[in-house]
Tab-separated table of C-alpha atoms in Angstrom:
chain	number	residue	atom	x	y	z
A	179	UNK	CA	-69.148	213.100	16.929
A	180	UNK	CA	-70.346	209.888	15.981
A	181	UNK	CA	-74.114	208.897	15.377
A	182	UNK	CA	-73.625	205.589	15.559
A	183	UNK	CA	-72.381	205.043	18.804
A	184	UNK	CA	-72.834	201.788	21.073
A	185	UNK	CA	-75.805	203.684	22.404
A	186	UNK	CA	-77.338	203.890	19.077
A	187	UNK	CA	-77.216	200.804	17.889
A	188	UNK	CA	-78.346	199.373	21.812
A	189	UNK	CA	-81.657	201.474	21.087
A	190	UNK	CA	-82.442	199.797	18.215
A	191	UNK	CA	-81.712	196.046	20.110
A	192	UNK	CA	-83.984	197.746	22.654
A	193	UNK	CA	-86.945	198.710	19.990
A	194	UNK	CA	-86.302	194.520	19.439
A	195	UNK	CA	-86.874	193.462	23.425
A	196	UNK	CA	-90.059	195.719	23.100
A	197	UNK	CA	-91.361	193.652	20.492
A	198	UNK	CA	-90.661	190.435	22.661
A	199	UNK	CA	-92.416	191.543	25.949
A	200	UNK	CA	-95.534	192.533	23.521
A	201	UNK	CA	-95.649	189.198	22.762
A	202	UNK	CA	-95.558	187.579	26.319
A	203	UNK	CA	-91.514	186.438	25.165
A	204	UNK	CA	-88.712	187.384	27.797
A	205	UNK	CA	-88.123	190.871	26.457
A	206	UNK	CA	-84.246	190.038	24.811
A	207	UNK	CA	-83.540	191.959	21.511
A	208	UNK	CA	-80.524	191.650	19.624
A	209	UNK	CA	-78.480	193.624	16.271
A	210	UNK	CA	-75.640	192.587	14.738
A	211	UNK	CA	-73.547	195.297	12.556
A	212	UNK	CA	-71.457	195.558	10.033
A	213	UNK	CA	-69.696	198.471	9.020
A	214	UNK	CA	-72.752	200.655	10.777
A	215	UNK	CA	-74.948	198.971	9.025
A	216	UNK	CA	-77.408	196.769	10.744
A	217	UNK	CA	-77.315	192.971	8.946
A	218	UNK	CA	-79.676	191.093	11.824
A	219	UNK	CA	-82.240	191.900	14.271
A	220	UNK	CA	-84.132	189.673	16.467
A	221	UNK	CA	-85.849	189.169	19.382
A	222	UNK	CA	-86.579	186.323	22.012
A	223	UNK	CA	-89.202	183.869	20.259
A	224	UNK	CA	-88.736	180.369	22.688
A	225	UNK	CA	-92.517	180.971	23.728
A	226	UNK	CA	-93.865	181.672	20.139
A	227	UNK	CA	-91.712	178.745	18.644
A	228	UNK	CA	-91.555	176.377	21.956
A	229	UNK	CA	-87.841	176.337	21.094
A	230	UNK	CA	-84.980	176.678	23.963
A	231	UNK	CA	-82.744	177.609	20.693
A	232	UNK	CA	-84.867	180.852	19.521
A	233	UNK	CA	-82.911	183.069	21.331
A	234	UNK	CA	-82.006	186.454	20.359
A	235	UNK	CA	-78.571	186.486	19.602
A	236	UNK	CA	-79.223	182.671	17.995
A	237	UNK	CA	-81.411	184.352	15.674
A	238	UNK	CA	-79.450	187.380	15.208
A	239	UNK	CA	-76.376	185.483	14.405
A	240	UNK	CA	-78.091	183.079	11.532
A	241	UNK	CA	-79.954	186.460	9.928
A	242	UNK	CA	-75.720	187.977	9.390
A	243	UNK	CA	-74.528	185.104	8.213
A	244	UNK	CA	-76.802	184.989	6.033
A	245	UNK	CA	-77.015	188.548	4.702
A	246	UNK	CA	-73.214	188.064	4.422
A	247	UNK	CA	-73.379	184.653	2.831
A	248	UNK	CA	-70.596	183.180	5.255
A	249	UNK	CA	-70.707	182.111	8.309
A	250	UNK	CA	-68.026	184.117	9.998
A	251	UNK	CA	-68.646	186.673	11.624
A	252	UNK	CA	-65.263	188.348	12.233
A	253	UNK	CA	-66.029	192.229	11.845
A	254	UNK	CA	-69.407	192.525	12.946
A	255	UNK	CA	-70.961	193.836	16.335
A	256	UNK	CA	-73.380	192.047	18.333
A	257	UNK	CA	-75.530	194.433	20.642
A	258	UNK	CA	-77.742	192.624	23.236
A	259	UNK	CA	-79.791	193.655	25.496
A	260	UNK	CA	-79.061	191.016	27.950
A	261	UNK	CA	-75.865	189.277	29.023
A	262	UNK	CA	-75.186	186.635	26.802
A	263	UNK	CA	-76.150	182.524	27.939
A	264	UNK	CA	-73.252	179.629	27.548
A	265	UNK	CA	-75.500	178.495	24.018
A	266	UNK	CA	-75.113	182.218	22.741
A	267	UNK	CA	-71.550	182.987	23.591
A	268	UNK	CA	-70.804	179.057	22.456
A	269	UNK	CA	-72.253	180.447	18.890
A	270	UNK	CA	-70.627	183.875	19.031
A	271	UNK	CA	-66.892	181.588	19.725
A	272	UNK	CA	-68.076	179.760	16.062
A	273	UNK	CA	-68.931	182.913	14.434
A	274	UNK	CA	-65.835	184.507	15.442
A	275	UNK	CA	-67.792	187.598	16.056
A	276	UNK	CA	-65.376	191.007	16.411
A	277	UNK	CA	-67.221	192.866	19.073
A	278	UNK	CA	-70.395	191.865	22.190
A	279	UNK	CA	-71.446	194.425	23.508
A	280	UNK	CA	-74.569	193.910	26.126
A	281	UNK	CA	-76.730	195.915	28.111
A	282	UNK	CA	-78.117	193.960	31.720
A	283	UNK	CA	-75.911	191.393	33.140
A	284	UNK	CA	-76.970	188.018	34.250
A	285	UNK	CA	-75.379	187.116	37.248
A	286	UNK	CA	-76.646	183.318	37.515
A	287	UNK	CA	-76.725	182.094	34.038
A	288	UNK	CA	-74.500	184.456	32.033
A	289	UNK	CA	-70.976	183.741	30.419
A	290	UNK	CA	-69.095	185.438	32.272
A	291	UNK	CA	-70.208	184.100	36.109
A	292	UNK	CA	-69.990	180.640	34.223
A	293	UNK	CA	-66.922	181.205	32.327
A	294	UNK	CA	-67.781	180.471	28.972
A	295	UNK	CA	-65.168	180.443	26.360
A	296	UNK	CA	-65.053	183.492	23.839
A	297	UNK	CA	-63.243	183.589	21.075
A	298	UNK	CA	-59.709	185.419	21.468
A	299	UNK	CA	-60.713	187.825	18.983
A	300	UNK	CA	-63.739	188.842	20.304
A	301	UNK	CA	-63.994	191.996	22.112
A	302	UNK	CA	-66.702	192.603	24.793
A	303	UNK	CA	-68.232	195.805	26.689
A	304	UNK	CA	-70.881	195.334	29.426
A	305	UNK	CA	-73.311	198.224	30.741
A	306	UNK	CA	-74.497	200.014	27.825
A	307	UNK	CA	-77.697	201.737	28.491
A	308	UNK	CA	-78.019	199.133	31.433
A	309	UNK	CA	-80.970	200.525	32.972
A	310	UNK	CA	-82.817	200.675	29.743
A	311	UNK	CA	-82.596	197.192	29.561
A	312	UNK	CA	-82.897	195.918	33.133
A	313	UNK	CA	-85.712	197.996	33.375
A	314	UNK	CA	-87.823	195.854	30.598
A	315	UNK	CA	-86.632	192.834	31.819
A	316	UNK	CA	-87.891	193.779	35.376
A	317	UNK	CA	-90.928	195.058	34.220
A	318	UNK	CA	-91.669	191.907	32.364
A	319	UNK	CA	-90.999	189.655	35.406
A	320	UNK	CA	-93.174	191.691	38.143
A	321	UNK	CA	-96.205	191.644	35.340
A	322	UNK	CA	-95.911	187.797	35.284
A	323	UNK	CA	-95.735	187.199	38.893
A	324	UNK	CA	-98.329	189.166	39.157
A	325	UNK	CA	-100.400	187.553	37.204
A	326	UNK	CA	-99.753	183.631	38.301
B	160	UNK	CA	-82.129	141.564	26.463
B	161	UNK	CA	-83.197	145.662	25.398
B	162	UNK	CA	-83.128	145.849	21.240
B	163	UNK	CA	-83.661	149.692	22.274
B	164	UNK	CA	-80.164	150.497	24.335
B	165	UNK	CA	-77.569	152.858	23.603
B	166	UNK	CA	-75.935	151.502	20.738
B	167	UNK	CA	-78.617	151.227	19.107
B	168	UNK	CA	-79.863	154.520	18.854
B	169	UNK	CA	-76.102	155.599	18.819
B	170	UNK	CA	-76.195	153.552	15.300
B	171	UNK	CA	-78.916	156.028	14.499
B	172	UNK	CA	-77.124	159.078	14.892
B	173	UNK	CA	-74.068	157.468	12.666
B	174	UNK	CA	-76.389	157.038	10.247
B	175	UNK	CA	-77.083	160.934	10.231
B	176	UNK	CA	-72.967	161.621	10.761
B	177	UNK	CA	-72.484	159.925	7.818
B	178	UNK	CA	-75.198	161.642	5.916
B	179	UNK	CA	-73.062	164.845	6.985
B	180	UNK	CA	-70.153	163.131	5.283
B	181	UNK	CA	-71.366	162.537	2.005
B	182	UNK	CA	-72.260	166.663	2.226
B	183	UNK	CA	-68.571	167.025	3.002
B	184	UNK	CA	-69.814	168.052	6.044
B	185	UNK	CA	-68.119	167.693	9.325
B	186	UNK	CA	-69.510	164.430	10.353
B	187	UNK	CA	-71.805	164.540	13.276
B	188	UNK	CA	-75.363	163.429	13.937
B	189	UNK	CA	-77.595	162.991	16.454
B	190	UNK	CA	-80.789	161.722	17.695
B	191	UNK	CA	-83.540	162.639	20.370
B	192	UNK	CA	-85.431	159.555	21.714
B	193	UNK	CA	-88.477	159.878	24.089
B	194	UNK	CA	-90.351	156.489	25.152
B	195	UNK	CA	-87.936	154.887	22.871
B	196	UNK	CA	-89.084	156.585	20.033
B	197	UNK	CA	-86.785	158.899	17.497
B	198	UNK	CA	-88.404	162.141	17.840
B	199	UNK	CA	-85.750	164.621	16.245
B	200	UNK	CA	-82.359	163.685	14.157
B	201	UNK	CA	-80.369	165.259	12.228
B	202	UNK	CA	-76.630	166.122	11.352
B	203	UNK	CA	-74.327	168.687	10.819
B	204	UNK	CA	-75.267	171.836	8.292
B	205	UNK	CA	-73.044	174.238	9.227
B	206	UNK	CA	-71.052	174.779	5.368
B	207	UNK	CA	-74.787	173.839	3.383
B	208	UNK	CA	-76.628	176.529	5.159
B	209	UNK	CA	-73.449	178.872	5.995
B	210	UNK	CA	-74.383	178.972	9.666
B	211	UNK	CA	-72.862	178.078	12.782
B	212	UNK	CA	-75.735	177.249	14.881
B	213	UNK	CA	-76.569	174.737	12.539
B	214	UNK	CA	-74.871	171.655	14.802
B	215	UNK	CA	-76.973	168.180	14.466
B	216	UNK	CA	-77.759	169.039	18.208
B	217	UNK	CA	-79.151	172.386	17.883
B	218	UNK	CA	-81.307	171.469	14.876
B	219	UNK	CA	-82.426	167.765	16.801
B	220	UNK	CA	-83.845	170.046	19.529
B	221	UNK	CA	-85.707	171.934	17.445
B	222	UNK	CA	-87.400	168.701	15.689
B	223	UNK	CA	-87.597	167.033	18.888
B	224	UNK	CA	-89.719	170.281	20.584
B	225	UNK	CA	-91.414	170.745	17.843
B	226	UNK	CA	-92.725	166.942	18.016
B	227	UNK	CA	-93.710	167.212	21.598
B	228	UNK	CA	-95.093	170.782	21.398
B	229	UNK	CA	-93.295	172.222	24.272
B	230	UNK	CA	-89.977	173.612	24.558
B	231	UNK	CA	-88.763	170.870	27.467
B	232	UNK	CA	-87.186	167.634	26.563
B	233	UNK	CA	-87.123	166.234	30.564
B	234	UNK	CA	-87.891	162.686	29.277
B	235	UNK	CA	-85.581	162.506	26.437
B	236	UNK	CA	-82.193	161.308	25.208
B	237	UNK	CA	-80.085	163.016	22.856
B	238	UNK	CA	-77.803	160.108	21.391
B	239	UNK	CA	-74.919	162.208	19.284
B	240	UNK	CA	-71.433	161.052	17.686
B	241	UNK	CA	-69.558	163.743	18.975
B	242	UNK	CA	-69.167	165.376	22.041
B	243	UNK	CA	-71.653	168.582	22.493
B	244	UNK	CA	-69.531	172.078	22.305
B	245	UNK	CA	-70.634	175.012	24.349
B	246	UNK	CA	-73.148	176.015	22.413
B	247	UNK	CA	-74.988	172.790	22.479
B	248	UNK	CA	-74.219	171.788	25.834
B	249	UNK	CA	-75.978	175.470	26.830
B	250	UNK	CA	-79.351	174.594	24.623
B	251	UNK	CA	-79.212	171.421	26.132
B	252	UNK	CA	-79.242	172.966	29.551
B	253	UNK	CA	-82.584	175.656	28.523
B	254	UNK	CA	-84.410	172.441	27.419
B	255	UNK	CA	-83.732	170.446	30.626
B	256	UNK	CA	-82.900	167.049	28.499
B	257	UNK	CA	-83.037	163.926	30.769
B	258	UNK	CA	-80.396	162.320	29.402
B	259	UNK	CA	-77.238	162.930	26.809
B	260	UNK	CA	-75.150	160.231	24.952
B	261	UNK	CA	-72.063	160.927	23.227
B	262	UNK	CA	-69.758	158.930	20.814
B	263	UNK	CA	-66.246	160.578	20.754
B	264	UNK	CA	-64.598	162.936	22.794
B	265	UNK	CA	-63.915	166.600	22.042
B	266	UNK	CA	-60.906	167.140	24.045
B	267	UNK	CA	-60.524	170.867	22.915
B	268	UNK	CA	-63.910	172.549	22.627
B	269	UNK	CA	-66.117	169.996	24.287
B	270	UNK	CA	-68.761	170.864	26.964
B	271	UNK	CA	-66.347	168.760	29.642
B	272	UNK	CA	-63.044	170.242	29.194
B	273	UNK	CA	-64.414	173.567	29.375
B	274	UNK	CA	-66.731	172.932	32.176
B	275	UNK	CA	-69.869	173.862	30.706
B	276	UNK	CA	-72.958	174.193	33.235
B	277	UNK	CA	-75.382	170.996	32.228
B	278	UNK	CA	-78.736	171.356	34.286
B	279	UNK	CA	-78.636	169.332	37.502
B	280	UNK	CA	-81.477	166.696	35.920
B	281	UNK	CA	-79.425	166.062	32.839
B	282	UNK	CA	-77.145	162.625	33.394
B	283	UNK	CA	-74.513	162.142	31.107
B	284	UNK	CA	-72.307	158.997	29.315
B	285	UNK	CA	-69.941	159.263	26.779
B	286	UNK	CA	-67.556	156.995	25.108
B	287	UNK	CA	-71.279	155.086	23.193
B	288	UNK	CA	-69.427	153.322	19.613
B	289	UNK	CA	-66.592	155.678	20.132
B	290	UNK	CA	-64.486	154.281	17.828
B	291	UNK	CA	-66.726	154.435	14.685
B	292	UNK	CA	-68.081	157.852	16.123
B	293	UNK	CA	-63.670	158.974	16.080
B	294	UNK	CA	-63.372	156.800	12.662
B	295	UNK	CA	-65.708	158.823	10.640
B	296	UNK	CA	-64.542	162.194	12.017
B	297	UNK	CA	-60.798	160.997	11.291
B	298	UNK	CA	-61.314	159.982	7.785
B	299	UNK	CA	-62.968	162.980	7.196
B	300	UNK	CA	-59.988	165.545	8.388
B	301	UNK	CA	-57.488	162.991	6.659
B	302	UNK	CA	-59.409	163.782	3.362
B	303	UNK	CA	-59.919	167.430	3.807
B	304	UNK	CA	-56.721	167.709	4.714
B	305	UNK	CA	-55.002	165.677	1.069
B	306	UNK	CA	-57.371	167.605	-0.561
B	307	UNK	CA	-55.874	171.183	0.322
């Protein structure tokens, strides 16, 4: 039995999309690990920083690198809570990350629909604690209609 | 007669590619104009801070929004030497820029080849000083490449 499952290390990008929605941000949290260790956490700050470039995984991906001190990325894990965009999977192709795996899928502006290139190497698994993650996402969207 | 046109905010950006260059960077710059105005630049940082989202385009869009105070860059240009990759063309597409302008093409990993979605209010040219844009890029891979 292994503790640190994908499920494990999903939480944990979950605990970051909490922290997003308390702030009024699109409730996207992100990990990136490295031998079971995580190296960079984020969440969704393009509210908080008025910056299109603040997501997640951008953030995720520039806290690694620099806990590694390179800018590859080859053996590490991202874990997302949402499906990927074409900027985030464009980074994850430079980074030559080893593994995405995401939670909720994005079926208009994610990389798969919209065929973004990934890096050969890169390995990706969809669906992990899916409803977890939709479920914030969902939440966060009803509140704000609500509220307009 | 328009002092202000293309080439001469594409001059701009070289300036900032060639900045890259003496960094031994990978030379690319860019520029964001609004009202005909420079209101982000920047070039290439990817070795100096060991980071992959650190393209000229990226980090111009975060000056630029930064400058305006919102996230959206509907009214703006981004002039830069090389085409954008996937990663760029995708930030691009979250900030809704008005208008892009690229120097040399990226036949491999450029937004066009691999049919990147660009938001339907975003017009693009390419081919702006081309030839200096290609020039600088060449001499640079030449070098790198006696070098090793």
């Amino acid at each position: 039995m292994n503790p640190f499952d994908d499920e494990y290390f999903m939480k944990k990008a979950l605990q970051e999309a909490q922290a997003a929605y308390d702030k009024g941000e699109v409730p996207v949290g992100a990990v990136i690990v490295f031998k079971n260790q995580i190296i960079g956490r984020a969440h969704n700050l393009t509210e908080t920083l008025n910056d299109v470039t603040a997501h997640a995984e951008m953030q995720a991906f520039t806290a690694a690198a620099d806990y590694l001190g390179g800018k590859y990325l080859k053996g590490c894990t991202l874990y997302v809570t949402l499906e990927p965009c074409q900027m985030c999977a464009g980074a994850s192709y430079w980074a030559q990350i080893g593994k995405i795996v995401y939670g909720a899928s994005e079926p208009k502006l994610g990389f798969t629909v919209l065929d973004t290139r990934i890096h050969p190497k890169t390995t990706v698994i969809s669906g992990v604690l899916e409803e977890e993650c939709s479920f914030l996402l969902k939440k966060f969207f009803i509140e704000k209609r609500n509220l307009n």
